[in-house]
Amino acid sequence: MRGACLPGNRCLGRGPLALIVIGALALGELIGLLVINRIDPSPAPGSSPPSSPQQRRVDSAVPVDEEVTPAGGARGVHILDLLARRTPFKFDEDAIELDASRKYKIARSFLSPDAEFGSPDAGEVCLATQSSLDRLHTLVELAQLWNGPLSLAVFVANAAQFQALRAYLALLRSCSEPVRANVRVDLVFPVGVNVTRAVPWSTRGGGGGPEFSCSNHASLLRTLHTSGGARVVRGNVKQMLYPQNHLRNVARDGCSPQKHFFVVDIDVMPKPGLWDELSDFLASANSGRRLPCAKCVFVVPTYEAREMAPVPRTKRELLAMVRRREARPFHEKSFVFNQYATNHAAWEALPHSEDGLHAAYRVQRYEFFYEPFYVAGKEVPRYDERFVGYGFTRNTQVYETHAAGFEFWVLDEAFALHRGMQNHRAKGYWRERQNTLNQRKLAGFKRDVKRKYLVTAAKTTLPPATKPPLL
């Protein structure tokens, strides 16, 4: 396996080859990037190839008085910095937005895909997701499986995380065709933090900078996340909160050229080919196929399996995993109400369909803690940004969608798989505290929903103020 840059005196191979490649990079030639091992860009089974790429923007070249080195230095350029410079990031201080609370800044289109969202080749639906730096290793698989427009909102807490994010995204974009073609990235960061401040790469342990290649990009991410000041200490509620709902809304906005969006967490993997199937299903509705309701959202049943389990290609393969107890409904053991209303038993019993997706049945027993992953149009309510950190972030949006009169319909052949089994475990004081603080905001949220939609008290009843589960 060839590494692009290794600690010590090795970089981009050995002997004459290294000198040739380093010389090429120093002259500003992109050919130097080709020595990095490629992640297989072939689409997942059942999915279509990416849309036609656009012309890529080229960032600034390396100054002529700098040289490419494994570790950088006073005059040197670290190869990760060079890779980031060759990536069309956009960070315009004059275009930065403030969120409604004025606590966060938003850099839209921080990284744009080669393919154009909203084009005839982009289908009917865009996947929207959000992440912090430490969870980004799942992006490559997510982009490969989805293989369509994907909007990602990333939260960075400081300059070290910002620099690490640029380096990691640059590597993924160089390595993965689905990432390069289809992934748009927006950035969210705290007000008052100068994320563009230069931070030297850590030389902890006598290395010369992080080791990386395409095949071990997850290892690079772990190194980047723990080096310098990239780690965020999560000691108590006064530490920096993760603004999940702000990020979900930003990711939704990134999908805006598309007619529909599918909001998932970054560790939830769609069935291979789901983008194609959803696009066909939604396009047929636009061309005259009658939907079961005027205000529909479409639930994608979600299961969970061990971290490294392969994503099943078909519903039959998924059901075989369920029979072998290798997969089960998402949160079935940790908090059953999270997905209970989907009625996985009814979904598993549906007859197999060979002619695409269908809205099989309506969710009948909605409960407040229901948190399905679903496909919807732009008219559904946004995520309420008063809920910051952990607790009551997704279920309040589902609740408002229900109060607004939308019906939840379960799709027959669609599914998604969460990476990792969810079991009962202690969440720690910091997460308990955030959950409790968010619960205190429920009464005001209830009043606002009731006033906004003029619905009955029965429909807006919330659970009693007991200790909530950790969601």
GROMACS .gro file of C-alpha atoms in nm:
model
  471
    1MET     CA    1   0.000   0.000   0.000
    2ARG     CA    2   0.139   0.340  -0.096
    3GLY     CA    3   0.105   0.617   0.164
    4ALA     CA    4   0.081   0.975   0.051
    5CYS     CA    5   0.272   1.113   0.347
    6LEU     CA    6   0.434   0.928   0.634
    7PRO     CA    7   0.601   1.059   0.948
    8GLY     CA    8   0.976   1.101   0.947
    9ASN     CA    9   1.171   1.112   0.625
   10ARG     CA   10   0.929   0.926   0.400
   11CYS     CA   11   0.675   1.104   0.182
   12LEU     CA   12   0.495   0.976  -0.127
   13GLY     CA   13   0.708   0.665  -0.162
   14ARG     CA   14   1.085   0.604  -0.169
   15GLY     CA   15   1.386   0.708  -0.372
   16PRO     CA   16   1.362   0.874  -0.715
   17LEU     CA   17   0.985   0.838  -0.734
   18ALA     CA   18   0.946   1.053  -0.423
   19LEU     CA   19   1.169   1.324  -0.568
   20ILE     CA   20   0.977   1.325  -0.895
   21VAL     CA   21   0.638   1.351  -0.726
   22ILE     CA   22   0.748   1.613  -0.473
   23GLY     CA   23   0.900   1.817  -0.754
   24ALA     CA   24   0.577   1.797  -0.948
   25LEU     CA   25   0.378   1.912  -0.647
   26ALA     CA   26   0.616   2.200  -0.583
   27LEU     CA   27   0.553   2.319  -0.940
   28GLY     CA   28   0.181   2.318  -0.867
   29GLU     CA   29   0.089   2.019  -1.081
   30LEU     CA   30  -0.217   1.821  -0.972
   31ILE     CA   31  -0.056   1.503  -1.101
   32GLY     CA   32   0.116   1.475  -0.767
   33LEU     CA   33  -0.217   1.397  -0.606
   34LEU     CA   34  -0.265   1.087  -0.818
   35VAL     CA   35  -0.024   0.885  -0.606
   36ILE     CA   36  -0.282   0.874  -0.330
   37ASN     CA   37  -0.463   0.540  -0.319
   38ARG     CA   38  -0.815   0.568  -0.455
   39ILE     CA   39  -1.126   0.451  -0.279
   40ASP     CA   40  -1.326   0.245  -0.526
   41PRO     CA   41  -1.556   0.501  -0.689
   42SER     CA   42  -1.786   0.246  -0.849
   43PRO     CA   43  -2.148   0.298  -0.751
   44ALA     CA   44  -2.316   0.068  -0.505
   45PRO     CA   45  -2.521  -0.220  -0.650
   46GLY     CA   46  -2.855  -0.102  -0.778
   47SER     CA   47  -2.760   0.266  -0.802
   48SER     CA   48  -2.688   0.482  -1.103
   49PRO     CA   49  -2.363   0.662  -1.186
   50PRO     CA   50  -2.319   1.018  -1.064
   51SER     CA   51  -2.447   1.312  -1.266
   52SER     CA   52  -2.219   1.481  -1.518
   53PRO     CA   53  -1.956   1.690  -1.336
   54GLN     CA   54  -1.927   2.064  -1.368
   55GLN     CA   55  -1.604   2.253  -1.433
   56ARG     CA   56  -1.411   2.260  -1.105
   57ARG     CA   57  -1.270   2.575  -0.954
   58VAL     CA   58  -0.894   2.586  -0.887
   59ASP     CA   59  -0.761   2.744  -0.570
   60SER     CA   60  -0.437   2.935  -0.526
   61ALA     CA   61  -0.108   2.770  -0.614
   62VAL     CA   62   0.180   2.707  -0.377
   63PRO     CA   63   0.410   3.010  -0.345
   64VAL     CA   64   0.732   2.955  -0.538
   65ASP     CA   65   0.950   3.000  -0.230
   66GLU     CA   66   0.785   2.714  -0.044
   67GLU     CA   67   0.864   2.345  -0.072
   68VAL     CA   68   0.645   2.042  -0.010
   69THR     CA   69   0.760   1.844   0.294
   70PRO     CA   70   0.612   1.571   0.511
   71ALA     CA   71   0.581   1.805   0.807
   72GLY     CA   72   0.590   2.154   0.663
   73GLY     CA   73   0.806   2.397   0.856
   74ALA     CA   74   0.924   2.754   0.842
   75ARG     CA   75   0.936   2.752   0.461
   76GLY     CA   76   0.772   2.420   0.390
   77VAL     CA   77   0.414   2.333   0.297
   78HIS     CA   78   0.259   2.028   0.460
   79ILE     CA   79   0.117   1.798   0.195
   80LEU     CA   80  -0.227   1.809   0.361
   81ASP     CA   81  -0.224   2.187   0.335
   82LEU     CA   82  -0.130   2.155  -0.031
   83LEU     CA   83  -0.414   1.913  -0.091
   84ALA     CA   84  -0.655   2.155   0.078
   85ARG     CA   85  -0.526   2.440  -0.138
   86ARG     CA   86  -0.605   2.236  -0.449
   87THR     CA   87  -0.965   2.188  -0.332
   88PRO     CA   88  -1.227   2.451  -0.427
   89PHE     CA   89  -1.324   2.560  -0.075
   90LYS     CA   90  -1.517   2.886  -0.050
   91PHE     CA   91  -1.502   3.091   0.270
   92ASP     CA   92  -1.609   3.450   0.208
   93GLU     CA   93  -1.613   3.656   0.529
   94ASP     CA   94  -1.854   3.905   0.371
   95ALA     CA   95  -2.104   3.629   0.290
   96ILE     CA   96  -2.108   3.465   0.635
   97GLU     CA   97  -2.459   3.453   0.787
   98LEU     CA   98  -2.576   3.467   1.148
   99ASP     CA   99  -2.839   3.226   1.278
  100ALA     CA  100  -3.155   3.361   1.443
  101SER     CA  101  -3.007   3.332   1.793
  102ARG     CA  102  -2.690   3.515   1.680
  103LYS     CA  103  -2.481   3.244   1.845
  104TYR     CA  104  -2.362   3.067   1.531
  105LYS     CA  105  -2.220   3.168   1.196
  106ILE     CA  106  -2.300   2.985   0.873
  107ALA     CA  107  -2.068   2.957   0.573
  108ARG     CA  108  -2.286   2.841   0.284
  109SER     CA  109  -2.139   2.637  -0.002
  110PHE     CA  110  -1.809   2.590   0.182
  111LEU     CA  111  -1.749   2.305  -0.063
  112SER     CA  112  -1.960   2.254  -0.376
  113PRO     CA  113  -2.004   1.932  -0.575
  114ASP     CA  114  -1.905   1.892  -0.937
  115ALA     CA  115  -2.262   1.795  -1.029
  116GLU     CA  116  -2.534   2.058  -1.012
  117PHE     CA  117  -2.820   2.020  -0.765
  118GLY     CA  118  -3.156   2.076  -0.931
  119SER     CA  119  -3.040   1.968  -1.277
  120PRO     CA  120  -3.244   1.716  -1.480
  121ASP     CA  121  -2.989   1.447  -1.387
  122ALA     CA  122  -3.013   1.520  -1.014
  123GLY     CA  123  -3.336   1.328  -0.956
  124GLU     CA  124  -3.616   1.428  -0.723
  125VAL     CA  125  -3.461   1.400  -0.378
  126CYS     CA  126  -3.153   1.513  -0.186
  127LEU     CA  127  -3.012   1.350   0.127
  128ALA     CA  128  -2.949   1.600   0.410
  129THR     CA  129  -2.722   1.512   0.701
  130GLN     CA  130  -2.506   1.677   0.966
  131SER     CA  131  -2.189   1.591   1.155
  132SER     CA  132  -1.908   1.698   1.380
  133LEU     CA  133  -1.548   1.632   1.281
  134ASP     CA  134  -1.520   1.301   1.467
  135ARG     CA  135  -1.810   1.134   1.279
  136LEU     CA  136  -1.712   1.223   0.924
  137HIS     CA  137  -1.547   0.887   0.847
  138THR     CA  138  -1.888   0.748   0.741
  139LEU     CA  139  -1.930   1.010   0.467
  140VAL     CA  140  -1.754   0.806   0.198
  141GLU     CA  141  -1.981   0.504   0.242
  142LEU     CA  142  -2.289   0.724   0.271
  143ALA     CA  143  -2.206   0.905  -0.053
  144GLN     CA  144  -2.136   0.577  -0.235
  145LEU     CA  145  -2.459   0.412  -0.123
  146TRP     CA  146  -2.677   0.716  -0.188
  147ASN     CA  147  -2.500   0.816  -0.511
  148GLY     CA  148  -2.710   1.128  -0.558
  149PRO     CA  149  -2.724   1.488  -0.430
  150LEU     CA  150  -2.607   1.500  -0.067
  151SER     CA  151  -2.606   1.810   0.153
  152LEU     CA  152  -2.381   1.798   0.460
  153ALA     CA  153  -2.367   2.057   0.740
  154VAL     CA  154  -2.056   2.033   0.960
  155PHE     CA  155  -1.998   2.199   1.298
  156VAL     CA  156  -1.645   2.309   1.387
  157ALA     CA  157  -1.564   2.455   1.728
  158ASN     CA  158  -1.223   2.612   1.672
  159ALA     CA  159  -0.945   2.684   1.424
  160ALA     CA  160  -0.780   2.344   1.471
  161GLN     CA  161  -1.102   2.166   1.378
  162PHE     CA  162  -1.147   2.396   1.079
  163GLN     CA  163  -0.798   2.315   0.950
  164ALA     CA  164  -0.846   1.943   1.013
  165LEU     CA  165  -1.183   1.953   0.833
  166ARG     CA  166  -1.030   2.117   0.526
  167ALA     CA  167  -0.754   1.857   0.510
  168TYR     CA  168  -0.991   1.563   0.557
  169LEU     CA  169  -1.252   1.683   0.307
  170ALA     CA  170  -0.975   1.753   0.056
  171LEU     CA  171  -0.853   1.395   0.091
  172LEU     CA  172  -1.204   1.249   0.057
  173ARG     CA  173  -1.277   1.462  -0.247
  174SER     CA  174  -0.954   1.344  -0.409
  175CYS     CA  175  -1.020   0.981  -0.322
  176SER     CA  176  -1.395   0.936  -0.376
  177GLU     CA  177  -1.580   1.011  -0.698
  178PRO     CA  178  -1.925   1.013  -0.526
  179VAL     CA  179  -1.798   1.268  -0.272
  180ARG     CA  180  -1.645   1.485  -0.543
  181ALA     CA  181  -1.948   1.466  -0.772
  182ASN     CA  182  -2.239   1.485  -0.528
  183VAL     CA  183  -2.152   1.625  -0.184
  184ARG     CA  184  -2.217   1.987  -0.089
  185VAL     CA  185  -2.076   2.102   0.247
  186ASP     CA  186  -2.196   2.398   0.456
  187LEU     CA  187  -2.012   2.508   0.769
  188VAL     CA  188  -2.149   2.615   1.109
  189PHE     CA  189  -1.925   2.757   1.384
  190PRO     CA  190  -1.964   2.966   1.701
  191VAL     CA  191  -1.977   3.343   1.696
  192GLY     CA  192  -1.657   3.493   1.833
  193VAL     CA  193  -1.430   3.211   1.714
  194ASN     CA  194  -1.173   3.284   1.444
  195VAL     CA  195  -1.176   2.949   1.268
  196THR     CA  196  -0.940   3.059   0.991
  197ARG     CA  197  -0.651   3.130   1.231
  198ALA     CA  198  -0.345   2.933   1.118
  199VAL     CA  199  -0.269   2.633   1.341
  200PRO     CA  200   0.056   2.435   1.290
  201TRP     CA  201   0.022   2.061   1.245
  202SER     CA  202   0.100   1.865   1.559
  203THR     CA  203   0.439   1.691   1.573
  204ARG     CA  204   0.347   1.500   1.886
  205GLY     CA  205   0.529   1.168   1.913
  206GLY     CA  206   0.822   1.273   1.694
  207GLY     CA  207   0.629   1.231   1.369
  208GLY     CA  208   0.620   1.501   1.110
  209GLY     CA  209   0.250   1.534   1.067
  210PRO     CA  210  -0.033   1.284   1.025
  211GLU     CA  211   0.004   0.971   0.812
  212PHE     CA  212  -0.262   0.926   0.549
  213SER     CA  213  -0.384   0.752   0.237
  214CYS     CA  214  -0.726   0.697   0.084
  215SER     CA  215  -0.756   0.347   0.222
  216ASN     CA  216  -0.693   0.456   0.581
  217HIS     CA  217  -0.877   0.789   0.577
  218ALA     CA  218  -1.059   0.698   0.902
  219SER     CA  219  -0.724   0.667   1.079
  220LEU     CA  220  -0.625   1.008   0.950
  221LEU     CA  221  -0.948   1.152   1.089
  222ARG     CA  222  -0.876   1.008   1.433
  223THR     CA  223  -0.527   1.159   1.422
  224LEU     CA  224  -0.656   1.498   1.310
  225HIS     CA  225  -0.933   1.499   1.568
  226THR     CA  226  -0.699   1.435   1.861
  227SER     CA  227  -0.409   1.656   1.750
  228GLY     CA  228  -0.357   2.013   1.858
  229GLY     CA  229  -0.675   2.178   1.981
  230ALA     CA  230  -0.915   1.987   1.760
  231ARG     CA  231  -1.077   1.796   2.045
  232VAL     CA  232  -1.370   1.958   2.218
  233VAL     CA  233  -1.378   1.874   2.588
  234ARG     CA  234  -1.728   1.763   2.681
  235GLY     CA  235  -1.712   1.798   3.056
  236ASN     CA  236  -2.043   1.960   3.145
  237VAL     CA  237  -2.333   2.156   3.003
  238LYS     CA  238  -2.130   2.478   3.006
  239GLN     CA  239  -1.899   2.324   2.749
  240MET     CA  240  -1.982   2.383   2.385
  241LEU     CA  241  -2.318   2.236   2.284
  242TYR     CA  242  -2.365   2.061   1.952
  243PRO     CA  243  -2.638   2.254   1.762
  244GLN     CA  244  -2.807   1.957   1.595
  245ASN     CA  245  -3.119   2.135   1.477
  246HIS     CA  246  -2.930   2.433   1.339
  247LEU     CA  247  -2.722   2.188   1.137
  248ARG     CA  248  -3.025   1.993   1.015
  249ASN     CA  249  -3.186   2.313   0.891
  250VAL     CA  250  -2.866   2.423   0.717
  251ALA     CA  251  -2.840   2.081   0.549
  252ARG     CA  252  -3.205   2.107   0.441
  253ASP     CA  253  -3.136   2.450   0.295
  254GLY     CA  254  -2.845   2.301   0.101
  255CYS     CA  255  -3.092   2.065  -0.065
  256SER     CA  256  -3.312   2.356  -0.177
  257PRO     CA  257  -3.270   2.311  -0.555
  258GLN     CA  258  -3.423   1.964  -0.513
  259LYS     CA  259  -3.798   1.920  -0.463
  260HIS     CA  260  -3.769   1.674  -0.175
  261PHE     CA  261  -3.521   1.593   0.099
  262PHE     CA  262  -3.439   1.291   0.315
  263VAL     CA  263  -3.290   1.393   0.651
  264VAL     CA  264  -3.079   1.124   0.821
  265ASP     CA  265  -2.796   1.108   1.071
  266ILE     CA  266  -2.455   1.058   0.914
  267ASP     CA  267  -2.424   0.702   1.050
  268VAL     CA  268  -2.754   0.589   0.892
  269MET     CA  269  -2.687   0.414   0.560
  270PRO     CA  270  -2.957   0.398   0.291
  271LYS     CA  271  -3.033   0.088   0.092
  272PRO     CA  272  -2.810   0.086  -0.219
  273GLY     CA  273  -2.998   0.246  -0.506
  274LEU     CA  274  -3.252   0.420  -0.281
  275TRP     CA  275  -3.191   0.758  -0.444
  276ASP     CA  276  -3.291   0.613  -0.783
  277GLU     CA  277  -3.597   0.438  -0.640
  278LEU     CA  278  -3.717   0.744  -0.450
  279SER     CA  279  -3.663   0.965  -0.755
  280ASP     CA  280  -3.872   0.730  -0.971
  281PHE     CA  281  -4.144   0.711  -0.704
  282LEU     CA  282  -4.164   1.089  -0.660
  283ALA     CA  283  -4.139   1.159  -1.034
  284SER     CA  284  -4.431   0.926  -1.104
  285ALA     CA  285  -4.635   1.118  -0.847
  286ASN     CA  286  -4.551   1.443  -1.026
  287SER     CA  287  -4.656   1.294  -1.360
  288GLY     CA  288  -5.003   1.191  -1.249
  289ARG     CA  289  -4.964   0.896  -1.012
  290ARG     CA  290  -5.206   0.954  -0.728
  291LEU     CA  291  -5.060   0.974  -0.378
  292PRO     CA  292  -5.262   0.855  -0.078
  293CYS     CA  293  -5.291   1.206   0.071
  294ALA     CA  294  -5.245   1.573  -0.009
  295LYS     CA  295  -4.991   1.622   0.272
  296CYS     CA  296  -4.779   1.307   0.278
  297VAL     CA  297  -4.435   1.233   0.416
  298PHE     CA  298  -4.280   0.895   0.340
  299VAL     CA  299  -4.119   0.689   0.615
  300VAL     CA  300  -3.810   0.481   0.539
  301PRO     CA  301  -3.805   0.192   0.794
  302THR     CA  302  -3.474   0.193   0.977
  303TYR     CA  303  -3.286  -0.098   1.133
  304GLU     CA  304  -2.959  -0.129   1.322
  305ALA     CA  305  -2.671  -0.374   1.291
  306ARG     CA  306  -2.318  -0.406   1.419
  307GLU     CA  307  -2.072  -0.138   1.316
  308MET     CA  308  -1.900  -0.330   1.037
  309ALA     CA  309  -2.197  -0.526   0.900
  310PRO     CA  310  -2.246  -0.490   0.524
  311VAL     CA  311  -2.551  -0.291   0.420
  312PRO     CA  312  -2.802  -0.537   0.268
  313ARG     CA  313  -2.876  -0.474  -0.098
  314THR     CA  314  -3.242  -0.578  -0.088
  315LYS     CA  315  -3.527  -0.614   0.156
  316ARG     CA  316  -3.491  -0.992   0.132
  317GLU     CA  317  -3.129  -0.968   0.248
  318LEU     CA  318  -3.230  -0.739   0.534
  319LEU     CA  319  -3.503  -0.978   0.650
  320ALA     CA  320  -3.252  -1.263   0.640
  321MET     CA  321  -3.029  -1.060   0.873
  322VAL     CA  322  -3.327  -1.002   1.104
  323ARG     CA  323  -3.398  -1.377   1.117
  324ARG     CA  324  -3.034  -1.442   1.205
  325ARG     CA  325  -3.058  -1.169   1.472
  326GLU     CA  326  -2.790  -0.969   1.296
  327ALA     CA  327  -3.024  -0.672   1.255
  328ARG     CA  328  -3.325  -0.535   1.442
  329PRO     CA  329  -3.547  -0.223   1.435
  330PHE     CA  330  -3.355   0.091   1.526
  331HIS     CA  331  -3.360   0.164   1.903
  332GLU     CA  332  -3.569  -0.149   1.969
  333LYS     CA  333  -3.366  -0.226   2.283
  334SER     CA  334  -3.256   0.122   2.391
  335PHE     CA  335  -3.586   0.312   2.350
  336VAL     CA  336  -3.865   0.132   2.168
  337PHE     CA  337  -4.090   0.438   2.118
  338ASN     CA  338  -3.828   0.594   1.890
  339GLN     CA  339  -3.944   0.386   1.589
  340TYR     CA  340  -4.237   0.188   1.727
  341ALA     CA  341  -4.514   0.361   1.530
  342THR     CA  342  -4.355   0.250   1.202
  343ASN     CA  343  -4.472  -0.105   1.286
  344HIS     CA  344  -4.174  -0.301   1.155
  345ALA     CA  345  -4.362  -0.630   1.190
  346ALA     CA  346  -4.626  -0.509   0.944
  347TRP     CA  347  -4.356  -0.384   0.708
  348GLU     CA  348  -4.169  -0.714   0.718
  349ALA     CA  349  -4.491  -0.900   0.630
  350LEU     CA  350  -4.564  -0.696   0.317
  351PRO     CA  351  -4.551  -0.889  -0.013
  352HIS     CA  352  -4.245  -0.823  -0.225
  353SER     CA  353  -4.291  -0.563  -0.499
  354GLU     CA  354  -4.104  -0.577  -0.830
  355ASP     CA  355  -4.227  -0.245  -0.974
  356GLY     CA  356  -4.064   0.015  -0.754
  357LEU     CA  357  -4.165   0.180  -0.430
  358HIS     CA  358  -4.519   0.214  -0.298
  359ALA     CA  359  -4.674   0.391   0.000
  360ALA     CA  360  -4.781   0.071   0.175
  361TYR     CA  361  -4.970   0.188   0.484
  362ARG     CA  362  -5.030   0.490   0.704
  363VAL     CA  363  -4.876   0.523   1.051
  364GLN     CA  364  -5.178   0.483   1.279
  365ARG     CA  365  -5.044   0.518   1.632
  366TYR     CA  366  -4.837   0.833   1.643
  367GLU     CA  367  -4.665   0.897   1.978
  368PHE     CA  368  -4.466   1.201   2.086
  369PHE     CA  369  -4.128   1.027   2.097
  370TYR     CA  370  -4.165   0.892   1.742
  371GLU     CA  371  -3.855   0.979   1.532
  372PRO     CA  372  -3.878   0.822   1.186
  373PHE     CA  373  -3.643   0.909   0.904
  374TYR     CA  374  -3.867   1.025   0.622
  375VAL     CA  375  -3.877   1.187   0.278
  376ALA     CA  376  -4.069   1.513   0.251
  377GLY     CA  377  -4.113   1.832   0.053
  378LYS     CA  378  -3.998   2.179   0.153
  379GLU     CA  379  -4.330   2.269   0.313
  380VAL     CA  380  -4.281   2.053   0.624
  381PRO     CA  381  -4.182   2.241   0.943
  382ARG     CA  382  -3.818   2.316   1.010
  383TYR     CA  383  -3.630   2.185   1.313
  384ASP     CA  384  -3.687   2.402   1.621
  385GLU     CA  385  -3.356   2.568   1.704
  386ARG     CA  386  -3.441   2.642   2.066
  387PHE     CA  387  -3.342   2.278   2.132
  388VAL     CA  388  -2.961   2.276   2.135
  389GLY     CA  389  -2.741   1.984   2.235
  390TYR     CA  390  -2.904   1.649   2.309
  391GLY     CA  391  -3.268   1.571   2.378
  392PHE     CA  392  -3.595   1.663   2.203
  393THR     CA  393  -3.431   1.768   1.878
  394ARG     CA  394  -3.580   1.534   1.615
  395ASN     CA  395  -3.899   1.425   1.790
  396THR     CA  396  -4.022   1.784   1.831
  397GLN     CA  397  -3.993   1.837   1.455
  398VAL     CA  398  -4.184   1.514   1.388
  399TYR     CA  399  -4.444   1.626   1.643
  400GLU     CA  400  -4.490   1.963   1.471
  401THR     CA  401  -4.514   1.789   1.133
  402HIS     CA  402  -4.792   1.572   1.278
  403ALA     CA  403  -4.967   1.878   1.428
  404ALA     CA  404  -4.946   2.056   1.091
  405GLY     CA  405  -5.164   1.784   0.939
  406PHE     CA  406  -4.909   1.573   0.754
  407GLU     CA  407  -4.966   1.199   0.727
  408PHE     CA  408  -4.682   0.950   0.769
  409TRP     CA  409  -4.687   0.672   0.508
  410VAL     CA  410  -4.443   0.380   0.516
  411LEU     CA  411  -4.267   0.283   0.193
  412ASP     CA  412  -4.272  -0.089   0.114
  413GLU     CA  413  -3.926  -0.164  -0.033
  414ALA     CA  414  -3.723   0.123   0.114
  415PHE     CA  415  -3.503   0.085   0.423
  416ALA     CA  416  -3.196   0.223   0.597
  417LEU     CA  417  -2.942   0.073   0.838
  418HIS     CA  418  -2.787   0.242   1.139
  419ARG     CA  419  -2.420   0.159   1.197
  420GLY     CA  420  -2.397   0.011   1.547
  421MET     CA  421  -2.640  -0.156   1.788
  422GLN     CA  422  -2.807   0.082   2.034
  423ASN     CA  423  -2.827  -0.056   2.388
  424HIS     CA  424  -2.906   0.085   2.732
  425ARG     CA  425  -2.600   0.257   2.866
  426ALA     CA  426  -2.507   0.552   3.080
  427LYS     CA  427  -2.485   0.872   2.878
  428GLY     CA  428  -2.286   1.079   3.125
  429TYR     CA  429  -2.370   1.385   3.327
  430TRP     CA  430  -2.316   1.632   3.042
  431ARG     CA  431  -2.576   1.463   2.820
  432GLU     CA  432  -2.824   1.409   3.104
  433ARG     CA  433  -2.798   1.778   3.184
  434GLN     CA  434  -2.858   1.888   2.824
  435ASN     CA  435  -3.158   1.658   2.801
  436THR     CA  436  -3.307   1.807   3.117
  437LEU     CA  437  -3.254   2.165   3.000
  438ASN     CA  438  -3.421   2.093   2.668
  439GLN     CA  439  -3.717   1.931   2.842
  440ARG     CA  440  -3.782   2.259   3.024
  441LYS     CA  441  -3.842   2.424   2.687
  442LEU     CA  442  -4.125   2.186   2.594
  443ALA     CA  443  -4.406   2.390   2.752
  444GLY     CA  444  -4.320   2.696   2.544
  445PHE     CA  445  -4.282   2.479   2.236
  446LYS     CA  446  -4.628   2.331   2.298
  447ARG     CA  447  -4.789   2.675   2.324
  448ASP     CA  448  -4.624   2.789   2.003
  449VAL     CA  449  -4.735   2.480   1.808
  450LYS     CA  450  -5.092   2.509   1.935
  451ARG     CA  451  -5.111   2.877   1.841
  452LYS     CA  452  -4.947   2.826   1.501
  453TYR     CA  453  -5.167   2.544   1.379
  454LEU     CA  454  -5.485   2.613   1.580
  455VAL     CA  455  -5.509   2.249   1.670
  456THR     CA  456  -5.697   2.096   1.960
  457ALA     CA  457  -5.544   2.053   2.302
  458ALA     CA  458  -5.567   1.675   2.262
  459LYS     CA  459  -5.351   1.682   1.953
  460THR     CA  460  -5.086   1.896   2.122
  461THR     CA  461  -5.066   1.700   2.447
  462LEU     CA  462  -4.708   1.642   2.553
  463PRO     CA  463  -4.578   1.380   2.795
  464PRO     CA  464  -4.567   1.462   3.168
  465ALA     CA  465  -4.257   1.631   3.308
  466THR     CA  466  -4.088   1.315   3.426
  467LYS     CA  467  -3.724   1.229   3.368
  468PRO     CA  468  -3.705   1.193   2.989
  469PRO     CA  469  -3.523   0.921   2.797
  470LEU     CA  470  -3.200   1.016   2.626
  471LEU     CA  471  -3.265   1.056   2.256
   0.00000   0.00000   0.00000
